[in-house]
Amino acid sequence: MANIVILGAGLGGLPMAYEMKDLARKEDRVIVVSDKDYYHFVPSNPWVAVDWRKREDISVPLEVPLSKRKIDLKVGTVSRVEPEKNQLVFEEGDTLNYDHLIIATGPKLAFDEIEGLGPEGFTESVCHIDHAEPAREKWKQFCEKPGPIVVGAVQMASCFGPAYEFAFIMDADLRKRKIRDQVPMTFVTSEPYIGHLGLGGVGDSKAMLESELRKHHMDWICNAKIEKVEDGLMHVLECDENGEEKKRHELPFNYSMMLPAFTGIDAVKNVEGLVNPRGFILIDDHQCNPTYRNIWGIGVAVAIAPPKATPVPTGVPKTGFMIESMVTATAHNIRARLNGDEEKAKATWNAVCLADMGDTGLAFVAMPQIPPRNVNWMKGGKWVHLAKIAFEKYFLHKIRSGVSEPVYEKMLMKSLGITKLK
Ligand SMILES: Cc1cc2nc3c(=O)[nH]c(=O)nc-3n(C[C@H](O)[C@H](O)[C@H](O)COP(=O)(O)OP(=O)(O)OC[C@H]3O[C@@H](n4cnc5c(N)ncnc54)[C@H](O)[C@@H]3O)c2cc1C
């Protein structure tokens, strides 16, 4: 009998629990550990922030689907992972032992790396439902008294898609309210060019996203480092291609959302051999940590090196399709180990994404994620917005019903007509 512990109940952790339960032996125990007693669908948070969704629309209490699948749940915040003891230590002081540990904790949001950034400073966040809700209250106040918006992603950010999404979603909401004419918008990003996305661009993403920003009357600043944020004022250093100072900007704003840099969570920071200097889990080709061979990593928590250094540092996004393939590979590899076999399954490092733009959208496929690629494709249209809504419903259905079928693979790839290109 093995204790298989999944730390984190997010977009990676819950599907991991379902797939692991399918593949584990009858006598094995699958345990989910989460600091929240609910799941929430992170990609819908930008919609919560403009009041197009409520918390209850996008969250699922964990108890029911997990007990239905006979998966144990421990709600608590892990303060330390102790690989030498095969143990998790909780904030409350209690411990949990594991035979296999899958770390699926997503990111720690590094607002503290920039003075004045984030919900405790002067900018909003859509990374968590607990941030998107106060961002919505601010949004309502802003719409009463509109003014300039600054939106984008800071230095060391890796998740650029949601910054573009939120810019276009705000634009769509302001147009609906007929107050867009009172709101100058500036997109500020550490990317070397619009549409880089931490991926060196995908298809025509540069031209397409520049064109969309122009069509939606948004200015932009690339190669941007945020020096500090004050109440209603962002201090931005625009750099040249060598990362040296090109121009300083002081951007006034009445509303701002900036995607922060991500790091690994505190519970794993500085654990020698487990993490890189930013606290991301080191993994081999089979999702397994090279030092601690019973620890596995999936999702945003894992370390991926950027394809090419950018003048202002950026990271590589870890998106749903890729996370799903990490989940499947990990479940098969753990089962192989339980059988006494060698792990062989590998995740497919592909990026497939639907980026919502409020009433239209952009879809992209990067296979593999790092160029040069076999498939390098981006297309836009209203169908992407509708596909994203359908996808949200389908994914939440999967979480509620506890089924382990790979949703990204089944739905996203099929809707894009690219199932044969895997
Ligand atoms: C705003 C936003 C929009 C996005 N939109 C898309 C999209 O449209 N398409 C796409 O493909 N990707 C998207 N992504 C990227 C990615 O798919 C998501 O970030 C996804 O949620 C990552 O999944 P994860 O399982 O790695 O982390 P998460 O979903 O963040 O889950 C982490 C889990 O770990 C738990 N946890 C953390 N620390 C502890 C601790 N110490 N103890 C116990 N539990 C802990 C958390 O509570 C959470 O349950 C988006 C990201 C963001 C931020």
GROMACS .gro file of C-alpha atoms and ligand atoms in nm:
model
  475
    1MET     CA    1   0.000   0.000   0.000
    2ALA     CA    2   0.132   0.347  -0.090
    3ASN     CA    3   0.030   0.692   0.031
    4ILE     CA    4   0.016   0.911  -0.279
    5VAL     CA    5  -0.018   1.274  -0.175
    6ILE     CA    6  -0.109   1.552  -0.415
    7LEU     CA    7  -0.019   1.892  -0.275
    8GLY     CA    8  -0.248   2.153  -0.436
    9ALA     CA    9  -0.605   2.128  -0.565
   10GLY     CA   10  -0.592   2.357  -0.865
   11LEU     CA   11  -0.604   2.311  -1.239
   12GLY     CA   12  -0.322   2.055  -1.218
   13GLY     CA   13  -0.380   1.900  -0.874
   14LEU     CA   14  -0.744   1.793  -0.904
   15PRO     CA   15  -0.719   1.626  -1.247
   16MET     CA   16  -0.401   1.465  -1.107
   17ALA     CA   17  -0.602   1.319  -0.819
   18TYR     CA   18  -0.865   1.179  -1.055
   19GLU     CA   19  -0.614   1.026  -1.299
   20MET     CA   20  -0.401   0.890  -1.015
   21LYS     CA   21  -0.705   0.729  -0.854
   22ASP     CA   22  -0.779   0.554  -1.184
   23LEU     CA   23  -0.424   0.426  -1.213
   24ALA     CA   24  -0.338   0.352  -0.849
   25ARG     CA   25  -0.377   0.001  -0.712
   26LYS     CA   26  -0.683  -0.082  -0.504
   27GLU     CA   27  -0.486  -0.076  -0.181
   28ASP     CA   28  -0.320   0.264  -0.243
   29ARG     CA   29  -0.442   0.579  -0.073
   30VAL     CA   30  -0.474   0.896  -0.280
   31ILE     CA   31  -0.479   1.212  -0.065
   32VAL     CA   32  -0.533   1.570  -0.180
   33VAL     CA   33  -0.388   1.845   0.038
   34SER     CA   34  -0.513   2.198  -0.016
   35ASP     CA   35  -0.506   2.524   0.176
   36LYS     CA   36  -0.859   2.597   0.046
   37ASP     CA   37  -1.162   2.373   0.076
   38TYR     CA   38  -1.274   2.464  -0.276
   39TYR     CA   39  -1.145   2.456  -0.633
   40HIS     CA   40  -1.173   2.764  -0.850
   41PHE     CA   41  -1.120   2.794  -1.226
   42VAL     CA   42  -0.836   3.049  -1.248
   43PRO     CA   43  -0.887   3.134  -1.620
   44SER     CA   44  -1.230   3.281  -1.535
   45ASN     CA   45  -1.097   3.531  -1.280
   46PRO     CA   46  -1.070   3.815  -1.536
   47TRP     CA   47  -1.448   3.776  -1.590
   48VAL     CA   48  -1.508   3.793  -1.213
   49ALA     CA   49  -1.316   4.122  -1.199
   50VAL     CA   50  -1.559   4.290  -1.442
   51ASP     CA   51  -1.862   4.126  -1.279
   52TRP     CA   52  -1.938   3.886  -1.566
   53ARG     CA   53  -1.901   3.592  -1.323
   54LYS     CA   54  -1.961   3.540  -0.951
   55ARG     CA   55  -1.749   3.328  -0.717
   56GLU     CA   56  -2.012   3.052  -0.710
   57ASP     CA   57  -2.014   3.028  -1.092
   58ILE     CA   58  -1.649   2.926  -1.107
   59SER     CA   59  -1.580   2.739  -0.783
   60VAL     CA   60  -1.649   2.387  -0.660
   61PRO     CA   61  -1.633   2.270  -0.295
   62LEU     CA   62  -1.377   1.986  -0.282
   63GLU     CA   63  -1.551   1.756  -0.036
   64VAL     CA   64  -1.824   1.613  -0.262
   65PRO     CA   65  -1.632   1.517  -0.579
   66LEU     CA   66  -1.335   1.383  -0.384
   67SER     CA   67  -1.538   1.166  -0.150
   68LYS     CA   68  -1.737   1.039  -0.450
   69ARG     CA   69  -1.407   0.923  -0.601
   70LYS     CA   70  -1.285   0.784  -0.262
   71ILE     CA   71  -0.999   1.029  -0.255
   72ASP     CA   72  -0.902   1.164   0.089
   73LEU     CA   73  -0.891   1.537   0.150
   74LYS     CA   74  -0.678   1.724   0.401
   75VAL     CA   75  -0.748   2.097   0.417
   76GLY     CA   76  -0.450   2.284   0.558
   77THR     CA   77  -0.159   2.504   0.459
   78VAL     CA   78   0.172   2.324   0.419
   79SER     CA   79   0.452   2.531   0.569
   80ARG     CA   80   0.739   2.294   0.492
   81VAL     CA   81   0.814   1.999   0.266
   82GLU     CA   82   1.068   1.770   0.438
   83PRO     CA   83   1.195   1.533   0.165
   84GLU     CA   84   1.445   1.358   0.395
   85LYS     CA   85   1.156   1.251   0.618
   86ASN     CA   86   0.900   1.201   0.336
   87GLN     CA   87   0.681   1.441   0.527
   88LEU     CA   88   0.467   1.751   0.492
   89VAL     CA   89   0.452   1.990   0.787
   90PHE     CA   90   0.142   2.205   0.825
   91GLU     CA   91   0.113   2.556   0.966
   92GLU     CA   92  -0.082   2.415   1.258
   93GLY     CA   93   0.215   2.185   1.342
   94ASP     CA   94   0.068   1.849   1.234
   95THR     CA   95   0.239   1.633   0.972
   96LEU     CA   96   0.152   1.397   0.687
   97ASN     CA   97   0.376   1.121   0.551
   98TYR     CA   98   0.390   1.018   0.187
   99ASP     CA   99   0.538   0.747  -0.029
  100HIS     CA  100   0.494   0.960  -0.340
  101LEU     CA  101   0.440   1.336  -0.336
  102ILE     CA  102   0.312   1.533  -0.636
  103ILE     CA  103   0.370   1.905  -0.595
  104ALA     CA  104   0.098   2.103  -0.776
  105THR     CA  105   0.098   2.424  -0.576
  106GLY     CA  106   0.095   2.668  -0.865
  107PRO     CA  107   0.275   2.998  -0.811
  108LYS     CA  108   0.343   3.225  -0.521
  109LEU     CA  109   0.254   3.571  -0.654
  110ALA     CA  110   0.564   3.784  -0.604
  111PHE     CA  111   0.398   4.125  -0.556
  112ASP     CA  112   0.657   4.201  -0.287
  113GLU     CA  113   0.934   4.226  -0.550
  114ILE     CA  114   0.802   4.569  -0.661
  115GLU     CA  115   0.711   4.848  -0.420
  116GLY     CA  116   0.342   4.930  -0.431
  117LEU     CA  117   0.244   4.636  -0.657
  118GLY     CA  118  -0.059   4.418  -0.594
  119PRO     CA  119  -0.378   4.417  -0.388
  120GLU     CA  120  -0.194   4.528  -0.075
  121GLY     CA  121  -0.046   4.814  -0.276
  122PHE     CA  122  -0.209   5.010  -0.556
  123THR     CA  123  -0.273   4.762  -0.840
  124GLU     CA  124  -0.537   4.492  -0.874
  125SER     CA  125  -0.486   4.122  -0.946
  126VAL     CA  126  -0.688   3.858  -1.133
  127CYS     CA  127  -0.465   3.564  -1.038
  128HIS     CA  128  -0.689   3.437  -0.758
  129ILE     CA  129  -1.062   3.463  -0.691
  130ASP     CA  130  -0.977   3.629  -0.355
  131HIS     CA  131  -0.812   3.907  -0.558
  132ALA     CA  132  -1.063   3.919  -0.843
  133GLU     CA  133  -1.351   3.994  -0.604
  134PRO     CA  134  -1.198   4.312  -0.453
  135ALA     CA  135  -1.080   4.404  -0.806
  136ARG     CA  136  -1.448   4.392  -0.910
  137GLU     CA  137  -1.548   4.632  -0.632
  138LYS     CA  138  -1.272   4.870  -0.743
  139TRP     CA  139  -1.391   4.827  -1.104
  140LYS     CA  140  -1.745   4.933  -1.011
  141GLN     CA  141  -1.610   5.243  -0.836
  142PHE     CA  142  -1.384   5.315  -1.134
  143CYS     CA  143  -1.676   5.298  -1.375
  144GLU     CA  144  -1.852   5.567  -1.169
  145LYS     CA  145  -1.544   5.788  -1.204
  146PRO     CA  146  -1.350   5.673  -1.513
  147GLY     CA  147  -0.993   5.779  -1.597
  148PRO     CA  148  -0.669   5.625  -1.730
  149ILE     CA  149  -0.597   5.251  -1.707
  150VAL     CA  150  -0.254   5.090  -1.695
  151VAL     CA  151  -0.257   4.713  -1.754
  152GLY     CA  152   0.008   4.453  -1.836
  153ALA     CA  153   0.277   4.228  -1.691
  154VAL     CA  154   0.588   4.314  -1.489
  155GLN     CA  155   0.953   4.205  -1.519
  156MET     CA  156   1.005   3.829  -1.458
  157ALA     CA  157   0.638   3.763  -1.536
  158SER     CA  158   0.570   3.445  -1.731
  159CYS     CA  159   0.194   3.459  -1.773
  160PHE     CA  160   0.124   3.722  -2.038
  161GLY     CA  161  -0.195   3.587  -2.197
  162PRO     CA  162  -0.421   3.692  -1.906
  163ALA     CA  163  -0.276   4.046  -1.913
  164TYR     CA  164  -0.384   4.086  -2.278
  165GLU     CA  165  -0.714   3.914  -2.202
  166PHE     CA  166  -0.794   4.146  -1.916
  167ALA     CA  167  -0.703   4.456  -2.119
  168PHE     CA  168  -0.949   4.355  -2.395
  169ILE     CA  169  -1.215   4.240  -2.147
  170MET     CA  170  -1.204   4.578  -1.969
  171ASP     CA  171  -1.224   4.747  -2.309
  172ALA     CA  172  -1.533   4.541  -2.400
  173ASP     CA  173  -1.699   4.615  -2.066
  174LEU     CA  174  -1.628   4.988  -2.098
  175ARG     CA  175  -1.775   4.989  -2.450
  176LYS     CA  176  -2.088   4.816  -2.319
  177ARG     CA  177  -2.116   5.085  -2.052
  178LYS     CA  178  -2.055   5.352  -2.321
  179ILE     CA  179  -1.770   5.510  -2.124
  180ARG     CA  180  -1.473   5.378  -2.323
  181ASP     CA  181  -1.422   5.729  -2.466
  182GLN     CA  182  -1.332   5.853  -2.115
  183VAL     CA  183  -1.059   5.593  -2.057
  184PRO     CA  184  -0.708   5.621  -2.205
  185MET     CA  185  -0.551   5.273  -2.184
  186THR     CA  186  -0.180   5.178  -2.182
  187PHE     CA  187  -0.050   4.822  -2.203
  188VAL     CA  188   0.285   4.794  -2.020
  189THR     CA  189   0.486   4.474  -2.057
  190SER     CA  190   0.829   4.326  -1.996
  191GLU     CA  191   0.801   4.137  -2.327
  192PRO     CA  192   1.051   4.256  -2.591
  193TYR     CA  193   0.763   4.303  -2.834
  194ILE     CA  194   0.384   4.280  -2.829
  195GLY     CA  195   0.275   3.918  -2.877
  196HIS     CA  196   0.602   3.761  -2.756
  197LEU     CA  197   0.400   3.591  -2.478
  198GLY     CA  198   0.711   3.448  -2.312
  199LEU     CA  199   0.729   3.207  -2.606
  200GLY     CA  200   0.920   3.403  -2.869
  201GLY     CA  201   0.583   3.475  -3.035
  202VAL     CA  202   0.338   3.227  -3.188
  203GLY     CA  203   0.247   3.247  -3.556
  204ASP     CA  204   0.162   3.606  -3.635
  205SER     CA  205   0.103   3.699  -3.270
  206LYS     CA  206   0.312   4.017  -3.295
  207ALA     CA  207   0.125   4.162  -3.590
  208MET     CA  208  -0.214   4.035  -3.472
  209LEU     CA  209  -0.190   4.162  -3.116
  210GLU     CA  210  -0.042   4.496  -3.222
  211SER     CA  211  -0.326   4.534  -3.466
  212GLU     CA  212  -0.582   4.447  -3.195
  213LEU     CA  213  -0.429   4.698  -2.952
  214ARG     CA  214  -0.442   4.963  -3.224
  215LYS     CA  215  -0.802   4.875  -3.315
  216HIS     CA  216  -0.896   4.902  -2.948
  217HIS     CA  217  -0.714   5.234  -2.903
  218MET     CA  218  -0.453   5.112  -2.656
  219ASP     CA  219  -0.098   5.247  -2.639
  220TRP     CA  220   0.183   5.016  -2.535
  221ILE     CA  221   0.529   5.010  -2.382
  222CYS     CA  222   0.751   4.701  -2.423
  223ASN     CA  223   1.080   4.608  -2.250
  224ALA     CA  224   0.928   4.770  -1.942
  225LYS     CA  225   1.051   4.740  -1.584
  226ILE     CA  226   0.818   4.867  -1.316
  227GLU     CA  227   1.030   5.058  -1.066
  228LYS     CA  228   0.756   5.132  -0.817
  229VAL     CA  229   0.387   5.204  -0.796
  230GLU     CA  230   0.235   5.487  -0.598
  231ASP     CA  231  -0.130   5.563  -0.542
  232GLY     CA  232  -0.245   5.643  -0.898
  233LEU     CA  233   0.105   5.664  -1.048
  234MET     CA  234   0.324   5.396  -1.207
  235HIS     CA  235   0.697   5.452  -1.251
  236VAL     CA  236   0.812   5.263  -1.559
  237LEU     CA  237   1.163   5.224  -1.698
  238GLU     CA  238   1.155   5.142  -2.069
  239CYS     CA  239   1.472   4.957  -2.173
  240ASP     CA  240   1.651   4.916  -2.506
  241GLU     CA  241   1.744   4.581  -2.664
  242ASN     CA  242   2.045   4.557  -2.427
  243GLY     CA  243   1.829   4.602  -2.121
  244GLU     CA  244   1.968   4.956  -2.065
  245GLU     CA  245   1.760   5.263  -1.987
  246LYS     CA  246   1.585   5.407  -2.293
  247LYS     CA  247   1.315   5.626  -2.139
  248ARG     CA  248   1.137   5.685  -1.811
  249HIS     CA  249   0.759   5.710  -1.792
  250GLU     CA  250   0.535   5.825  -1.511
  251LEU     CA  251   0.193   5.686  -1.591
  252PRO     CA  252  -0.107   5.817  -1.397
  253PHE     CA  253  -0.392   5.569  -1.351
  254ASN     CA  254  -0.734   5.544  -1.193
  255TYR     CA  255  -0.730   5.162  -1.230
  256SER     CA  256  -0.444   4.921  -1.284
  257MET     CA  257  -0.395   4.543  -1.306
  258MET     CA  258  -0.042   4.412  -1.353
  259LEU     CA  259   0.042   4.040  -1.371
  260PRO     CA  260   0.319   3.979  -1.114
  261ALA     CA  261   0.626   3.757  -1.136
  262PHE     CA  262   0.577   3.405  -1.004
  263THR     CA  263   0.800   3.207  -0.770
  264GLY     CA  264   0.764   2.870  -0.599
  265ILE     CA  265   0.580   2.859  -0.266
  266ASP     CA  266   0.761   2.925   0.065
  267ALA     CA  267   0.719   2.564   0.180
  268VAL     CA  268   0.975   2.441  -0.077
  269LYS     CA  269   1.207   2.743  -0.098
  270ASN     CA  270   1.574   2.665  -0.033
  271VAL     CA  271   1.520   2.288  -0.013
  272GLU     CA  272   1.851   2.180  -0.165
  273GLY     CA  273   1.808   1.963  -0.473
  274LEU     CA  274   1.432   2.010  -0.487
  275VAL     CA  275   1.401   2.360  -0.633
  276ASN     CA  276   1.578   2.618  -0.850
  277PRO     CA  277   1.674   2.960  -0.707
  278ARG     CA  278   1.321   3.094  -0.774
  279GLY     CA  279   1.167   2.804  -0.581
  280PHE     CA  280   1.033   2.608  -0.880
  281ILE     CA  281   1.044   2.227  -0.860
  282LEU     CA  282   1.327   2.071  -1.059
  283ILE     CA  283   1.204   1.780  -1.271
  284ASP     CA  284   1.345   1.540  -1.526
  285ASP     CA  285   1.177   1.436  -1.853
  286HIS     CA  286   0.934   1.219  -1.653
  287GLN     CA  287   0.815   1.493  -1.409
  288CYS     CA  288   1.032   1.341  -1.133
  289ASN     CA  289   1.271   1.537  -0.912
  290PRO     CA  290   1.630   1.425  -0.986
  291THR     CA  291   1.732   1.428  -0.617
  292TYR     CA  292   1.421   1.303  -0.440
  293ARG     CA  293   1.292   1.027  -0.663
  294ASN     CA  294   0.953   1.000  -0.493
  295ILE     CA  295   0.870   1.368  -0.551
  296TRP     CA  296   0.704   1.477  -0.874
  297GLY     CA  297   0.613   1.821  -1.004
  298ILE     CA  298   0.331   1.942  -1.230
  299GLY     CA  299   0.180   2.274  -1.339
  300VAL     CA  300   0.306   2.623  -1.271
  301ALA     CA  301   0.511   2.491  -0.976
  302VAL     CA  302   0.775   2.332  -1.204
  303ALA     CA  303   1.095   2.488  -1.337
  304ILE     CA  304   1.115   2.555  -1.712
  305ALA     CA  305   1.406   2.752  -1.856
  306PRO     CA  306   1.312   3.038  -2.094
  307PRO     CA  307   1.397   2.967  -2.459
  308LYS     CA  308   1.606   3.283  -2.503
  309ALA     CA  309   1.699   3.562  -2.262
  310THR     CA  310   1.500   3.881  -2.318
  311PRO     CA  311   1.636   4.235  -2.252
  312VAL     CA  312   1.403   4.264  -1.952
  313PRO     CA  313   1.375   3.919  -1.790
  314THR     CA  314   1.062   3.717  -1.871
  315GLY     CA  315   0.959   3.359  -1.795
  316VAL     CA  316   0.784   3.082  -1.990
  317PRO     CA  317   0.408   3.035  -1.943
  318LYS     CA  318   0.275   2.702  -1.821
  319THR     CA  319  -0.069   2.663  -1.966
  320GLY     CA  320  -0.357   2.419  -1.924
  321PHE     CA  321  -0.293   2.188  -2.217
  322MET     CA  322   0.067   2.140  -2.113
  323ILE     CA  323  -0.033   2.091  -1.748
  324GLU     CA  324  -0.283   1.823  -1.849
  325SER     CA  325  -0.014   1.632  -2.032
  326MET     CA  326   0.214   1.660  -1.724
  327VAL     CA  327  -0.071   1.511  -1.517
  328THR     CA  328  -0.117   1.210  -1.743
  329ALA     CA  329   0.257   1.141  -1.767
  330THR     CA  330   0.298   1.164  -1.388
  331ALA     CA  331   0.008   0.928  -1.315
  332HIS     CA  332   0.149   0.667  -1.555
  333ASN     CA  333   0.501   0.705  -1.418
  334ILE     CA  334   0.394   0.662  -1.056
  335ARG     CA  335   0.198   0.352  -1.151
  336ALA     CA  336   0.506   0.218  -1.329
  337ARG     CA  337   0.710   0.271  -1.012
  338LEU     CA  338   0.446   0.098  -0.802
  339ASN     CA  339   0.476  -0.197  -1.040
  340GLY     CA  340   0.854  -0.194  -0.993
  341ASP     CA  341   0.905  -0.071  -1.350
  342GLU     CA  342   1.091   0.227  -1.484
  343GLU     CA  343   0.898   0.544  -1.562
  344LYS     CA  344   0.869   0.608  -1.935
  345ALA     CA  345   0.586   0.859  -1.992
  346LYS     CA  346   0.672   1.212  -2.098
  347ALA     CA  347   0.455   1.520  -2.113
  348THR     CA  348   0.407   1.685  -2.451
  349TRP     CA  349   0.553   2.033  -2.416
  350ASN     CA  350   0.295   2.202  -2.633
  351ALA     CA  351   0.102   2.523  -2.573
  352VAL     CA  352  -0.259   2.542  -2.689
  353CYS     CA  353  -0.457   2.839  -2.566
  354LEU     CA  354  -0.779   3.032  -2.606
  355ALA     CA  355  -0.736   3.399  -2.516
  356ASP     CA  356  -1.063   3.580  -2.457
  357MET     CA  357  -1.103   3.940  -2.571
  358GLY     CA  358  -1.442   4.010  -2.423
  359ASP     CA  359  -1.653   3.966  -2.735
  360THR     CA  360  -1.398   3.804  -2.965
  361GLY     CA  361  -1.071   3.618  -2.901
  362LEU     CA  362  -0.743   3.471  -3.022
  363ALA     CA  363  -0.646   3.104  -3.027
  364PHE     CA  364  -0.290   2.983  -3.057
  365VAL     CA  365  -0.109   2.655  -3.093
  366ALA     CA  366   0.267   2.621  -3.036
  367MET     CA  367   0.399   2.269  -3.087
  368PRO     CA  368   0.646   2.232  -2.932
  369GLN     CA  369   0.624   2.533  -2.704
  370ILE     CA  370   0.989   2.632  -2.761
  371PRO     CA  371   1.077   2.732  -3.123
  372PRO     CA  372   1.158   2.606  -3.386
  373ARG     CA  373   0.818   2.442  -3.405
  374ASN     CA  374   0.623   2.192  -3.607
  375VAL     CA  375   0.299   2.387  -3.558
  376ASN     CA  376   0.302   2.765  -3.509
  377TRP     CA  377  -0.051   2.889  -3.548
  378MET     CA  378  -0.268   3.178  -3.432
  379LYS     CA  379  -0.618   3.277  -3.541
  380GLY     CA  380  -0.886   3.506  -3.409
  381GLY     CA  381  -1.262   3.551  -3.412
  382LYS     CA  382  -1.583   3.554  -3.212
  383TRP     CA  383  -1.574   3.173  -3.207
  384VAL     CA  384  -1.278   3.186  -2.966
  385HIS     CA  385  -1.482   3.381  -2.709
  386LEU     CA  386  -1.766   3.127  -2.741
  387ALA     CA  387  -1.524   2.832  -2.729
  388LYS     CA  388  -1.371   2.970  -2.409
  389ILE     CA  389  -1.713   2.989  -2.242
  390ALA     CA  390  -1.789   2.631  -2.351
  391PHE     CA  391  -1.450   2.520  -2.227
  392GLU     CA  392  -1.505   2.679  -1.884
  393LYS     CA  393  -1.836   2.492  -1.847
  394TYR     CA  394  -1.684   2.163  -1.957
  395PHE     CA  395  -1.383   2.189  -1.728
  396LEU     CA  396  -1.600   2.274  -1.426
  397HIS     CA  397  -1.823   1.979  -1.512
  398LYS     CA  398  -1.515   1.755  -1.509
  399ILE     CA  399  -1.411   1.885  -1.166
  400ARG     CA  400  -1.763   1.849  -1.020
  401SER     CA  401  -1.820   1.500  -1.154
  402GLY     CA  402  -1.470   1.366  -1.081
  403VAL     CA  403  -1.407   1.227  -1.429
  404SER     CA  404  -1.049   1.192  -1.536
  405GLU     CA  405  -1.080   1.233  -1.912
  406PRO     CA  406  -0.833   1.488  -2.045
  407VAL     CA  407  -1.051   1.790  -2.124
  408TYR     CA  408  -0.790   2.002  -2.299
  409GLU     CA  409  -0.696   1.723  -2.532
  410LYS     CA  410  -1.055   1.619  -2.600
  411MET     CA  411  -1.220   1.954  -2.636
  412LEU     CA  412  -0.962   2.218  -2.713
  413MET     CA  413  -0.768   2.024  -2.973
  414LYS     CA  414  -1.085   1.901  -3.140
  415SER     CA  415  -1.242   2.245  -3.147
  416LEU     CA  416  -0.926   2.370  -3.316
  417GLY     CA  417  -0.931   2.077  -3.559
  418ILE     CA  418  -0.576   1.967  -3.477
  419THR     CA  419  -0.615   1.629  -3.310
  420LYS     CA  420  -0.396   1.457  -3.565
  421LEU     CA  421  -0.097   1.683  -3.507
  422LYS     CA  422  -0.011   1.580  -3.152
  423LIG     C1  423  -0.543   3.493  -1.441
  423LIG     C2  424  -0.494   3.370  -1.509
  423LIG     C3  425  -0.560   3.322  -1.620
  423LIG     C4  426  -0.515   3.208  -1.686
  423LIG     N1  427  -0.580   3.165  -1.797
  423LIG     C5  428  -0.538   3.056  -1.860
  423LIG     C6  429  -0.607   3.008  -1.977
  423LIG     O1  430  -0.704   3.068  -2.021
  423LIG     N2  431  -0.562   2.897  -2.039
  423LIG     C7  432  -0.453   2.829  -1.991
  423LIG     O2  433  -0.417   2.728  -2.050
  423LIG     N3  434  -0.385   2.871  -1.882
  423LIG     C8  435  -0.425   2.982  -1.817
  423LIG     N4  436  -0.355   3.024  -1.705
  423LIG     C9  437  -0.233   2.953  -1.664
  423LIG    C10  438  -0.255   2.825  -1.581
  423LIG     O3  439  -0.333   2.733  -1.655
  423LIG    C11  440  -0.323   2.853  -1.448
  423LIG     O4  441  -0.240   2.936  -1.371
  423LIG    C12  442  -0.350   2.725  -1.366
  423LIG     O5  443  -0.439   2.756  -1.262
  423LIG    C13  444  -0.224   2.664  -1.308
  423LIG     O6  445  -0.257   2.542  -1.246
  423LIG     P1  446  -0.174   2.483  -1.121
  423LIG     O7  447  -0.244   2.359  -1.081
  423LIG     O8  448  -0.031   2.478  -1.154
  423LIG     O9  449  -0.188   2.595  -1.007
  423LIG     P2  450  -0.321   2.648  -0.936
  423LIG    O10  451  -0.441   2.627  -1.021
  423LIG    O11  452  -0.288   2.786  -0.890
  423LIG    O12  453  -0.337   2.554  -0.808
  423LIG    C14  454  -0.248   2.556  -0.699
  423LIG    C15  455  -0.315   2.494  -0.579
  423LIG    O13  456  -0.221   2.477  -0.472
  423LIG    C16  457  -0.278   2.523  -0.350
  423LIG     N5  458  -0.168   2.560  -0.261
  423LIG    C17  459  -0.073   2.654  -0.284
  423LIG     N6  460   0.010   2.661  -0.179
  423LIG    C18  461  -0.030   2.570  -0.089
  423LIG    C19  462   0.017   2.532   0.041
  423LIG     N7  463   0.125   2.587   0.098
  423LIG     N8  464  -0.050   2.435   0.109
  423LIG    C20  465  -0.161   2.377   0.054
  423LIG     N9  466  -0.209   2.410  -0.068
  423LIG    C21  467  -0.145   2.506  -0.139
  423LIG    C22  468  -0.368   2.637  -0.396
  423LIG    O14  469  -0.466   2.673  -0.304
  423LIG    C23  470  -0.428   2.578  -0.523
  423LIG    O15  471  -0.535   2.492  -0.493
  423LIG    C24  472  -0.399   3.139  -1.638
  423LIG    C25  473  -0.331   3.190  -1.526
  423LIG    C26  474  -0.377   3.303  -1.462
  423LIG    C27  475  -0.302   3.353  -1.340
   0.00000   0.00000   0.00000
